[in-house]
């Protein structure tokens, strides 16, 4: 319950900050920035491939750190629902994972969440919102064979050629606590995904920090922080936009983290968006 209340507090802080930005913001987002913005009112179809060939193999808590999965293919669809007083952004993320060493592969935990953005919290150059999230069971060889539920909150803004923001996610495992192994908990780590993008003139090219999802584990009080670099280009079409990018990522803070820590990760992405 305390973690739920904390997420509510963080979301309220985002809303408070957004209202300050609304008073000072001018204009709106151009088509290139909208192509980078997952909270814009537009259809989005994303296809990505991520390879994680190397993980750190140091000692954590007296044992060698476990490696993660080798790669995954991701499909993400955003289907906006614009209403009179608010916009709902349902988002579905589907991944297929592969473990080269064991030969195991399968569908991971499918994530579905609906970001709710009241009109009062959309100030043109950005917006903020919060919404429910659910995760579906995945193949037990590469994911958890269980349901999950939680909340997500987002804040984004545009300032000149900069586009930045943060996404917060907190979920809980839908499982009987009595069946959990010793040391496990029903509360999943808090996900903190800050992003910062800079556009190079009107060329469509941009650079950013990538899909950087930091995690804080409530049980072990440990923190994991990846860091990366993304280079991409947006093509604005008559009825939509194409966003293509390549990304490299590694781990910046991971010594106290008990899970896998990626050493080298590479990602290719293509996204097609259609504004409403």
Short mmCIF file of C-alpha atoms in Angstrom, two decimals:
data_model
loop_
_atom_site.label_atom_id
_atom_site.label_comp_id
_atom_site.label_asym_id
_atom_site.label_seq_id
_atom_site.Cartn_x
_atom_site.Cartn_y
_atom_site.Cartn_z
CA UNK A 1 0.00 0.00 0.00
CA UNK A 2 2.80 2.46 0.82
CA UNK A 3 4.28 1.94 -2.64
CA UNK A 4 0.88 2.63 -4.21
CA UNK A 5 0.58 5.86 -2.22
CA UNK A 6 4.11 6.86 -3.26
CA UNK A 7 3.25 6.45 -6.94
CA UNK A 8 0.12 8.56 -6.44
CA UNK A 9 2.28 11.24 -4.79
CA UNK A 10 4.79 11.19 -7.65
CA UNK A 11 1.98 11.44 -10.20
CA UNK A 12 0.46 14.36 -8.32
CA UNK A 13 3.86 16.06 -8.41
CA UNK A 14 3.98 15.59 -12.17
CA UNK A 15 0.56 17.18 -12.52
CA UNK A 16 1.56 20.12 -10.33
CA UNK A 17 4.70 20.66 -12.42
CA UNK A 18 2.71 20.42 -15.64
CA UNK A 19 0.37 23.19 -14.54
CA UNK A 20 3.39 25.46 -14.02
CA UNK A 21 4.64 24.57 -17.50
CA UNK A 22 1.19 25.28 -18.93
CA UNK A 23 1.36 28.86 -17.70
CA UNK A 24 4.77 29.44 -19.29
CA UNK A 25 4.50 27.30 -22.45
CA UNK A 26 4.11 28.88 -25.87
CA UNK A 27 2.96 27.35 -29.13
CA UNK A 28 2.77 23.62 -29.68
CA UNK A 29 4.70 20.66 -31.03
CA UNK A 30 5.72 20.41 -34.67
CA UNK A 31 5.29 17.21 -36.70
CA UNK A 32 8.84 16.00 -36.03
CA UNK A 33 8.47 16.30 -32.26
CA UNK A 34 5.08 14.60 -32.38
CA UNK A 35 6.75 11.62 -34.06
CA UNK A 36 9.03 11.31 -31.00
CA UNK A 37 6.21 11.79 -28.49
CA UNK A 38 4.49 8.63 -27.24
CA UNK A 39 1.85 10.77 -25.49
CA UNK A 40 0.71 12.69 -28.58
CA UNK A 41 -2.83 12.00 -29.78
CA UNK A 42 -1.93 9.78 -32.72
CA UNK A 43 -1.88 6.18 -33.85
CA UNK A 44 1.52 4.56 -33.42
CA UNK A 45 2.88 1.27 -34.79
CA UNK A 46 6.36 0.38 -33.53
CA UNK A 47 8.61 -2.49 -34.54
CA UNK A 48 11.95 -2.95 -32.76
CA UNK A 49 14.72 -5.53 -32.46
CA UNK A 50 17.07 -5.49 -29.47
CA UNK A 51 20.18 -7.62 -29.05
CA UNK A 52 21.86 -8.04 -25.64
CA UNK A 53 24.94 -10.19 -26.44
CA UNK A 54 26.93 -9.29 -23.31
CA UNK A 55 26.11 -9.11 -19.59
CA UNK A 56 28.32 -8.32 -16.62
CA UNK A 57 29.46 -11.50 -14.84
CA UNK A 58 30.72 -10.00 -11.59
CA UNK A 59 29.98 -11.31 -8.08
CA UNK A 60 26.85 -10.03 -6.33
CA UNK A 61 25.91 -11.21 -2.83
CA UNK A 62 28.57 -13.90 -2.98
CA UNK A 63 27.42 -15.49 -6.24
CA UNK A 64 28.06 -14.85 -9.95
CA UNK A 65 25.55 -12.45 -11.44
CA UNK A 66 23.02 -14.20 -13.67
CA UNK A 67 22.89 -13.25 -17.34
CA UNK A 68 19.68 -12.12 -19.03
CA UNK A 69 18.03 -13.04 -22.30
CA UNK A 70 19.87 -12.61 -25.60
CA UNK A 71 17.42 -10.68 -27.76
CA UNK A 72 13.81 -9.78 -28.36
CA UNK A 73 11.48 -8.55 -31.08
CA UNK A 74 8.97 -5.93 -29.99
CA UNK A 75 5.65 -4.79 -31.43
CA UNK A 76 3.95 -1.80 -29.78
CA UNK A 77 0.65 -0.24 -30.80
CA UNK A 78 -0.93 2.95 -29.45
CA UNK A 79 -4.62 3.50 -30.29
CA UNK A 80 -5.79 6.95 -29.09
CA UNK A 81 -9.32 7.60 -27.87
CA UNK A 82 -9.96 11.38 -27.98
CA UNK A 83 -12.93 12.46 -25.87
CA UNK A 84 -14.41 15.86 -25.05
CA UNK A 85 -12.66 16.42 -21.74
CA UNK A 86 -9.74 14.02 -21.95
CA UNK A 87 -7.68 11.71 -24.14
CA UNK A 88 -7.08 8.02 -23.41
CA UNK A 89 -3.98 6.42 -24.91
CA UNK A 90 -4.23 2.61 -24.71
CA UNK A 91 -0.83 1.04 -25.41
CA UNK A 92 -0.07 -2.64 -26.00
CA UNK A 93 3.53 -3.94 -25.93
CA UNK A 94 4.21 -7.47 -27.15
CA UNK A 95 7.70 -9.05 -27.05
CA UNK A 96 9.17 -12.33 -28.24
CA UNK A 97 12.34 -13.28 -26.32
CA UNK A 98 15.14 -15.71 -27.15
CA UNK A 99 17.80 -17.38 -25.01
CA UNK A 100 20.54 -18.55 -27.37
CA UNK A 101 22.42 -20.60 -24.76
CA UNK A 102 19.43 -22.74 -23.77
CA UNK A 103 17.45 -22.58 -26.99
CA UNK A 104 14.40 -21.30 -25.09
CA UNK A 105 12.16 -18.71 -26.70
CA UNK A 106 8.63 -17.43 -26.33
CA UNK A 107 6.30 -14.53 -25.71
CA UNK A 108 7.09 -12.37 -22.69
CA UNK A 109 4.67 -10.64 -20.34
CA UNK A 110 2.45 -8.53 -22.60
CA UNK A 111 1.97 -5.05 -21.14
CA UNK A 112 -1.22 -3.06 -21.57
CA UNK A 113 -1.77 0.36 -20.09
CA UNK A 114 -4.06 3.30 -20.77
CA UNK A 115 -2.62 6.75 -20.12
CA UNK A 116 -5.40 9.19 -19.22
CA UNK A 117 -4.66 12.83 -20.11
CA UNK A 118 -7.24 15.45 -19.08
CA UNK A 119 -7.48 18.42 -21.46
CA UNK A 120 -6.48 20.72 -18.57
CA UNK A 121 -3.12 18.90 -18.36
CA UNK A 122 -2.28 19.27 -22.07
CA UNK A 123 -0.57 22.65 -22.59
CA UNK A 124 0.39 22.29 -26.25
CA UNK A 125 4.13 21.80 -25.94
CA UNK A 126 3.60 18.79 -23.67
CA UNK A 127 1.26 17.05 -21.29
CA UNK A 128 0.98 14.84 -18.22
CA UNK A 129 -1.27 11.93 -17.28
CA UNK A 130 -1.73 8.76 -15.28
CA UNK A 131 -3.47 5.48 -15.93
CA UNK A 132 -3.91 1.80 -15.08
CA UNK A 133 -1.56 -0.94 -16.27
CA UNK A 134 -1.87 -4.72 -16.51
CA UNK A 135 0.61 -7.40 -17.59
CA UNK A 136 -0.49 -10.72 -19.06
CA UNK A 137 1.17 -14.09 -18.34
CA UNK A 138 4.08 -15.02 -20.58
CA UNK A 139 5.98 -18.16 -21.52
CA UNK A 140 7.52 -19.44 -18.27
CA UNK A 141 10.81 -20.22 -20.07
CA UNK A 142 11.47 -16.52 -20.74
CA UNK A 143 9.01 -14.62 -18.50
CA UNK A 144 6.63 -14.93 -15.56
CA UNK A 145 3.58 -17.12 -16.00
CA UNK A 146 1.39 -14.75 -13.97
CA UNK A 147 -0.76 -11.64 -14.13
CA UNK A 148 0.30 -8.23 -12.87
CA UNK A 149 -1.39 -4.90 -12.28
CA UNK A 150 -0.29 -1.35 -11.54
CA UNK A 151 -0.16 2.30 -12.57
CA UNK A 152 1.81 4.43 -15.01
CA UNK A 153 2.39 8.18 -15.03
CA UNK A 154 4.01 10.35 -17.69
CA UNK A 155 5.20 13.93 -18.12
CA UNK A 156 6.61 15.31 -21.40
CA UNK A 157 7.48 18.77 -22.64
CA UNK A 158 9.06 20.56 -25.60
CA UNK A 159 11.38 23.55 -25.33
CA UNK A 160 12.93 24.78 -28.56
CA UNK A 161 14.76 21.82 -30.12
CA UNK A 162 14.68 19.85 -26.86
CA UNK A 163 12.06 17.21 -26.12
CA UNK A 164 12.20 15.65 -22.64
CA UNK A 165 10.15 13.91 -19.99
CA UNK A 166 9.80 10.93 -17.68
CA UNK A 167 7.63 7.80 -17.45
CA UNK A 168 6.96 6.11 -14.10
CA UNK A 169 5.62 2.58 -13.74
CA UNK A 170 4.78 0.58 -10.65
CA UNK A 171 3.23 -2.87 -10.75
CA UNK A 172 2.41 -5.73 -8.40
CA UNK A 173 2.39 -9.47 -9.00
CA UNK A 174 -1.05 -11.07 -8.90
CA UNK A 175 0.06 -14.08 -6.91
CA UNK A 176 -0.55 -15.59 -3.50
CA UNK A 177 2.26 -14.23 -1.24
CA UNK A 178 2.37 -17.58 0.56
CA UNK A 179 3.66 -19.27 -2.61
CA UNK A 180 6.58 -16.88 -3.07
CA UNK A 181 10.15 -18.09 -2.44
CA UNK A 182 11.95 -16.62 0.55
CA UNK A 183 13.18 -13.10 -0.17
CA UNK A 184 10.65 -12.49 -2.96
CA UNK A 185 7.85 -9.93 -2.87
CA UNK A 186 4.65 -9.16 -4.74
CA UNK A 187 5.83 -5.58 -5.40
CA UNK A 188 7.84 -5.24 -8.60
CA UNK A 189 10.64 -2.65 -8.88
CA UNK A 190 9.67 0.95 -9.57
CA UNK A 191 10.44 1.83 -13.19
CA UNK A 192 11.83 5.31 -13.88
CA UNK A 193 12.35 6.16 -17.56
CA UNK A 194 13.72 9.68 -18.15
CA UNK A 195 14.34 10.74 -21.74
CA UNK A 196 16.01 13.68 -23.44
CA UNK A 197 16.12 14.30 -27.19
CA UNK A 198 17.74 17.08 -29.21
CA UNK A 199 16.75 17.81 -32.81
CA UNK A 200 19.41 18.99 -35.27
CA UNK A 201 17.76 21.88 -37.07
CA UNK A 202 14.98 21.00 -39.49
CA UNK A 203 16.82 17.99 -40.93
CA UNK A 204 14.75 15.42 -39.00
CA UNK A 205 17.89 14.03 -37.35
CA UNK A 206 18.01 13.84 -33.57
CA UNK A 207 20.02 12.39 -30.67
CA UNK A 208 18.82 11.18 -27.30
CA UNK A 209 19.54 8.99 -24.29
CA UNK A 210 17.41 6.12 -25.59
CA UNK A 211 15.11 3.66 -23.86
CA UNK A 212 16.70 4.18 -20.42
CA UNK A 213 14.57 2.45 -17.75
CA UNK A 214 16.10 2.76 -14.28
CA UNK A 215 14.73 0.43 -11.57
CA UNK A 216 14.49 0.67 -7.80
CA UNK A 217 13.87 -2.57 -5.91
CA UNK A 218 11.81 -1.95 -2.78
CA UNK A 219 12.84 -5.22 -1.11
CA UNK A 220 16.62 -5.08 -1.51
CA UNK A 221 16.79 -1.25 -1.60
CA UNK A 222 19.00 -1.58 -4.69
CA UNK A 223 19.09 0.62 -7.80
CA UNK A 224 19.83 -0.16 -11.43
CA UNK A 225 20.63 2.57 -13.97
CA UNK A 226 21.31 1.90 -17.66
CA UNK A 227 22.69 4.58 -19.95
CA UNK A 228 22.59 4.83 -23.70
CA UNK A 229 22.79 6.89 -26.86
CA UNK A 230 20.18 7.00 -29.60
CA UNK A 231 20.66 8.46 -33.10
CA UNK A 232 17.63 8.72 -35.33
CA UNK A 233 15.78 10.47 -38.10
CA UNK A 234 12.13 11.42 -38.62
CA UNK A 235 10.53 11.61 -42.06
CA UNK A 236 7.34 13.68 -42.05
CA UNK A 237 4.86 12.41 -44.66
CA UNK A 238 1.53 13.76 -45.90
CA UNK A 239 -0.52 11.53 -43.59
CA UNK A 240 1.97 10.49 -40.93
CA UNK A 241 5.61 10.16 -39.94
CA UNK A 242 8.33 7.52 -39.86
CA UNK A 243 10.82 7.46 -36.99
CA UNK A 244 13.89 5.24 -37.44
CA UNK A 245 16.75 5.01 -34.98
CA UNK A 246 19.70 2.96 -33.79
CA UNK A 247 20.63 2.79 -30.11
CA UNK A 248 23.48 1.56 -27.93
CA UNK A 249 23.11 0.93 -24.20
CA UNK A 250 25.16 -0.29 -21.24
CA UNK A 251 24.83 -0.28 -17.43
CA UNK A 252 25.98 2.75 -15.43
CA UNK A 253 24.95 1.75 -11.86
CA UNK A 254 24.47 -1.93 -11.11
CA UNK A 255 26.87 -3.13 -8.37
CA UNK A 256 24.14 -3.58 -5.71
CA UNK A 257 21.53 -4.77 -8.21
CA UNK A 258 20.76 -8.49 -7.87
CA UNK A 259 19.42 -9.02 -11.38
CA UNK A 260 21.13 -9.12 -14.79
CA UNK A 261 23.16 -6.05 -15.81
CA UNK A 262 23.64 -5.58 -19.55
CA UNK A 263 27.15 -4.74 -20.74
CA UNK A 264 26.41 -4.16 -24.42
CA UNK A 265 22.97 -3.76 -25.96
CA UNK A 266 21.99 -2.73 -29.51
CA UNK A 267 18.55 -1.71 -30.76
CA UNK A 268 17.00 -0.95 -34.16
CA UNK A 269 13.57 0.66 -34.33
CA UNK A 270 10.98 1.74 -36.91
CA UNK A 271 7.81 3.57 -35.88
CA UNK A 272 4.98 4.81 -38.06
CA UNK A 273 2.63 7.42 -36.54
CA UNK A 274 -0.66 8.84 -37.82
CA UNK A 275 -1.93 11.97 -36.00
CA UNK A 276 -5.67 12.36 -35.47
#
